[in-house]
PDB file of C-alpha atoms in Angstrom:
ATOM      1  CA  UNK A   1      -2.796  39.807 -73.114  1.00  0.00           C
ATOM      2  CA  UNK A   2      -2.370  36.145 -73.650  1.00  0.00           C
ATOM      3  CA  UNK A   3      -1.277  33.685 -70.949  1.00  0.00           C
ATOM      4  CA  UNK A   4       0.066  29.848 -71.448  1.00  0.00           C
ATOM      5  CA  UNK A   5       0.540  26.941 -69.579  1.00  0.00           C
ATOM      6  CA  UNK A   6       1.798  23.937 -70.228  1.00  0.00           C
ATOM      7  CA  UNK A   7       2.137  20.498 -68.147  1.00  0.00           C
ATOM      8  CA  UNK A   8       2.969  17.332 -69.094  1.00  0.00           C
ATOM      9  CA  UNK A   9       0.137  14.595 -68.127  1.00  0.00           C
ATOM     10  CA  UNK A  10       2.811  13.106 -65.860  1.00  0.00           C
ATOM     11  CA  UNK A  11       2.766  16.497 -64.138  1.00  0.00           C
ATOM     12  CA  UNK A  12      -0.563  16.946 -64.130  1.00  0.00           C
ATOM     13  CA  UNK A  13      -1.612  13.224 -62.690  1.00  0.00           C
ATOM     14  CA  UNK A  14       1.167  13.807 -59.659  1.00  0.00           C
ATOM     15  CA  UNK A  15      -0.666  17.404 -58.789  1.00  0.00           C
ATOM     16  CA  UNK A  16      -4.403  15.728 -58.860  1.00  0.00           C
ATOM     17  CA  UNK A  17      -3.386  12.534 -56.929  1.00  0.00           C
ATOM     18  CA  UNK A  18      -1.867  15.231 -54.273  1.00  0.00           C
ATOM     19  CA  UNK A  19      -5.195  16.603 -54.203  1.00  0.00           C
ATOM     20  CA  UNK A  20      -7.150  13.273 -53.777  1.00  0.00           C
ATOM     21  CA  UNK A  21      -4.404  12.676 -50.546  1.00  0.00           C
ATOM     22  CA  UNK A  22      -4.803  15.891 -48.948  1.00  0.00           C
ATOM     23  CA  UNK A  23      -8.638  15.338 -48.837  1.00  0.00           C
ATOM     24  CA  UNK A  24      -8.494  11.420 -47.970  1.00  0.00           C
ATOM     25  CA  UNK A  25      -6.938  12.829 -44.690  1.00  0.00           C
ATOM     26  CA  UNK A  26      -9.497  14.597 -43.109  1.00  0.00           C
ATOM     27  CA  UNK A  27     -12.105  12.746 -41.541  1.00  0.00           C
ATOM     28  CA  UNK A  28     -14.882  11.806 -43.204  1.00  0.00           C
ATOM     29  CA  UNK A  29     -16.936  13.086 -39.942  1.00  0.00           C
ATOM     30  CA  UNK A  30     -15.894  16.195 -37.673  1.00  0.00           C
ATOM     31  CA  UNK A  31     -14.216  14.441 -33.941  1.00  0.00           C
ATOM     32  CA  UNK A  32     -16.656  16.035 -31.517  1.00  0.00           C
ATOM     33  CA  UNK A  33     -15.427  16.688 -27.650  1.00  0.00           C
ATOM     34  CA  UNK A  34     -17.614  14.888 -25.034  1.00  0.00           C
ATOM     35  CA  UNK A  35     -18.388  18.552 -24.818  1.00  0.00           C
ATOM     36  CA  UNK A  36     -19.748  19.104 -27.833  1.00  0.00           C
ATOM     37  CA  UNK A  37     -21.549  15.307 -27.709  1.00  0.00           C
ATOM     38  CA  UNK A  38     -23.282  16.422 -24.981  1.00  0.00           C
ATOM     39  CA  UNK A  39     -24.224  20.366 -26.620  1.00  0.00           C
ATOM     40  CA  UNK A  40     -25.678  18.502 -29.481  1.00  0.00           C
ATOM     41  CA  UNK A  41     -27.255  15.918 -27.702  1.00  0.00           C
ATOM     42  CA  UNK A  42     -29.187  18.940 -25.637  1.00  0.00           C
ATOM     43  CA  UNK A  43     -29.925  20.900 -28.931  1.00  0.00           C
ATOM     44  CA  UNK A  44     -31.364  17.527 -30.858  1.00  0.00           C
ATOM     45  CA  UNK A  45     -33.599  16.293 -27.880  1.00  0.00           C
ATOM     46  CA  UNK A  46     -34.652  19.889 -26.581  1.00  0.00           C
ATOM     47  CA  UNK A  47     -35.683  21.343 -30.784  1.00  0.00           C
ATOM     48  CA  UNK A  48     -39.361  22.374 -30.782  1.00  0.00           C
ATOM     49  CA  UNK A  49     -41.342  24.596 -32.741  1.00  0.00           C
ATOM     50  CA  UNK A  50     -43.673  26.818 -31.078  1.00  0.00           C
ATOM     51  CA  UNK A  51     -45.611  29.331 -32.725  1.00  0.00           C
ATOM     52  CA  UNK A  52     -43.615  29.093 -36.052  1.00  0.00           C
ATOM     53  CA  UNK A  53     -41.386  30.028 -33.825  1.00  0.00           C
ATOM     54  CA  UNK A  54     -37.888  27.690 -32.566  1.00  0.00           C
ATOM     55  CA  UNK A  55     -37.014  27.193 -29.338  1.00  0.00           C
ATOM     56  CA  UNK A  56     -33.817  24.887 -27.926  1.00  0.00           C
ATOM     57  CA  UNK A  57     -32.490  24.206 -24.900  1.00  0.00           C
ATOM     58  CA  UNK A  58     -29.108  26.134 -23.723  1.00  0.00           C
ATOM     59  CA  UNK A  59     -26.534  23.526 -23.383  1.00  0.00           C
ATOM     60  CA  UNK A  60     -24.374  24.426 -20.330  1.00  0.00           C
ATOM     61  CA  UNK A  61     -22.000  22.755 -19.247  1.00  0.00           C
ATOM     62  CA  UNK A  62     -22.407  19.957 -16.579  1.00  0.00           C
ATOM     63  CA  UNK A  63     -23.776  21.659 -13.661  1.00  0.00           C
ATOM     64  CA  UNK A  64     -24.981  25.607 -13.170  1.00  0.00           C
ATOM     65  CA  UNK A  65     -22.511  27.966 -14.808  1.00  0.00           C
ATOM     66  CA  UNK A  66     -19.988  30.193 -12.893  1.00  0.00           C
ATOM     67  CA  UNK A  67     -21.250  33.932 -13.945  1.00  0.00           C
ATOM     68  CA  UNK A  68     -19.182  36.720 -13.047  1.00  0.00           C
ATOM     69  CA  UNK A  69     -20.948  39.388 -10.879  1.00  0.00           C
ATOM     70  CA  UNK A  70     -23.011  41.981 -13.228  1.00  0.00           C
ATOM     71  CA  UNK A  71     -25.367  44.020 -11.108  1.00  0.00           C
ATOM     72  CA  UNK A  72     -22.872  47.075 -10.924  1.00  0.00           C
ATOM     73  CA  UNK A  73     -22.614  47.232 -15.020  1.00  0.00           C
ATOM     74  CA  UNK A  74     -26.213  46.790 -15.604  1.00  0.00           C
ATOM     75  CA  UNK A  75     -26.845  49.124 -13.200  1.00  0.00           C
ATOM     76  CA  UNK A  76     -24.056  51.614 -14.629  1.00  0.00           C
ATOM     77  CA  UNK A  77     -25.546  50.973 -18.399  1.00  0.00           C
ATOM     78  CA  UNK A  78     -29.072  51.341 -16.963  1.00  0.00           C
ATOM     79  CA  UNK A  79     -28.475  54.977 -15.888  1.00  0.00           C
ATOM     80  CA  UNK A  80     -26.428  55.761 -18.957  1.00  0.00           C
ATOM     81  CA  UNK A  81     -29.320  54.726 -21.100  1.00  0.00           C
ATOM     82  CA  UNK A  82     -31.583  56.716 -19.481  1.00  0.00           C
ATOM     83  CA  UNK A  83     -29.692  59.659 -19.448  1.00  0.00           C
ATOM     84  CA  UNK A  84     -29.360  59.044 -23.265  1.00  0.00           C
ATOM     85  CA  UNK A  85     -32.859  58.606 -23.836  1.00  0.00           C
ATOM     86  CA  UNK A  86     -33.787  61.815 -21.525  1.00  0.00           C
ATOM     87  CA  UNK A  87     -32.394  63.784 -23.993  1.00  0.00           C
ATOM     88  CA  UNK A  88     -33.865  62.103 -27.318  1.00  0.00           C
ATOM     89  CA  UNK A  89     -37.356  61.991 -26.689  1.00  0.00           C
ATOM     90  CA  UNK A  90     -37.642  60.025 -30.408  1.00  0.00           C
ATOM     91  CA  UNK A  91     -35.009  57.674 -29.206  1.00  0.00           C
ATOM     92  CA  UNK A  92     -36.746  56.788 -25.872  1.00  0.00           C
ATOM     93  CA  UNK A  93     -40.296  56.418 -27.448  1.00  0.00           C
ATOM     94  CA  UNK A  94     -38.559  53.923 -30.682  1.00  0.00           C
ATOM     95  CA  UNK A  95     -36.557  51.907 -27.126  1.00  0.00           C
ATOM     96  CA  UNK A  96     -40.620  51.905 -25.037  1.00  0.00           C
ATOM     97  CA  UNK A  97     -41.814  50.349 -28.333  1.00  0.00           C
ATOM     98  CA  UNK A  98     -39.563  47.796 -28.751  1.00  0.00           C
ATOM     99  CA  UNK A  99     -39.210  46.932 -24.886  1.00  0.00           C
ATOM    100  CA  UNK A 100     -43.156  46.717 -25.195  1.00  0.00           C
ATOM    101  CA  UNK A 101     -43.066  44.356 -28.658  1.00  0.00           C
ATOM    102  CA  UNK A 102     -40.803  42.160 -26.470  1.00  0.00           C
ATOM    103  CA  UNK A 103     -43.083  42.107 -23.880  1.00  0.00           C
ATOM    104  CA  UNK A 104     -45.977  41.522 -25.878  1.00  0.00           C
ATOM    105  CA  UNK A 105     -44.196  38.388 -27.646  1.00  0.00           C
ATOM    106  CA  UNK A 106     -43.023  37.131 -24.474  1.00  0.00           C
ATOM    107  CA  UNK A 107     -38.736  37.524 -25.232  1.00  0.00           C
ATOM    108  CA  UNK A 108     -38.607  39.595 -21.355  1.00  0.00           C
ATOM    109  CA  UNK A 109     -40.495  39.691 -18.768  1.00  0.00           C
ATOM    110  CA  UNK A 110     -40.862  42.538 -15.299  1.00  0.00           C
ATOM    111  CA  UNK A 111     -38.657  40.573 -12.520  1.00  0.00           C
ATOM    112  CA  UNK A 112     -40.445  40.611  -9.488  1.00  0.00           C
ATOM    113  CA  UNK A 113     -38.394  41.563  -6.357  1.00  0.00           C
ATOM    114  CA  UNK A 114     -38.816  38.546  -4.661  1.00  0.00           C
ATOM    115  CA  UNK A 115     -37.005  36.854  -7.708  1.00  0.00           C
ATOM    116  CA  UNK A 116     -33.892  39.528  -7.777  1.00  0.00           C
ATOM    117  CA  UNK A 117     -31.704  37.587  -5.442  1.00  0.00           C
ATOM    118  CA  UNK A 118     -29.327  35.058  -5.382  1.00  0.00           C
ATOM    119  CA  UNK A 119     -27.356  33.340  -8.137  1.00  0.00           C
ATOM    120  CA  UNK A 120     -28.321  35.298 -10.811  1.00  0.00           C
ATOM    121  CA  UNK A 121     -27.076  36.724 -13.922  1.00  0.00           C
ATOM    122  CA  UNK A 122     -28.298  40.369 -14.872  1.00  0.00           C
ATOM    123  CA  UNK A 123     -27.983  41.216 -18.972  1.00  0.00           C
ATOM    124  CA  UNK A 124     -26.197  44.697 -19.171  1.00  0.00           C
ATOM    125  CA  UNK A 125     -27.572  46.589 -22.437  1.00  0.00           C
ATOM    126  CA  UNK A 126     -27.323  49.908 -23.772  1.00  0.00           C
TER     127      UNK A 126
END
């Protein structure tokens, strides 16, 4: 199967100077929010390597974040977890491996009770 097309130059030179407009319009740099100043200006003075290993700064907004109230879902997905893993021995000893490799690299760490209180955050999983 054979296909042709034909265009004059005139044609053509109108459709490629379209093109050059349409990109001339956007901004030769991306408009940041002052949000988004201040996020980068967190991740660019907080970057370090540790280990091999990256670590940056979270860049909240101005003051501490309003986080809705999670204890009753972690607590929910907690026992639903469990209840899964009581009845897959292989799954629960592949989830006390990688709980303990996250340990071990220091990604979580055991809350102590005295630190469970307050304005706090709790990450459901499952």
């Amino acid at each position: 199967e054979t296909s042709f097309f034909t265009s004059t130059n005139a044609e053509l030179h109108r459709s490629v100077a379209r093109l050059w407009e349409m990109e001339d319009d956007q901004p030769a740099t991306p408009v940041l929010t002052k949000d988004e100043q201040r996020a980068e200006k967190i991740v660019a003075s907080s970057l370090t390597k540790v280990d091999g290993r990256y670590c940056v700064g979270v860049p909240w907004r101005a003051g501490r974040p309003v986080m809705p109230e999670s204890r009753r879902k972690a607590y929910s997905r907690l026992c639903n977890l469990e209840s899964k893993l009581n009845r897959s021995p292989e799954a629960a000893a592949a989830y006390s491996e990688v709980i303990r490799q996250h340990l071990a690299r220091g990604y979580i760490r055991k809350v102590p009770r005295n630190e469970c209180y307050g304005n706090q955050w709790l990450l459901p999983h499952f």
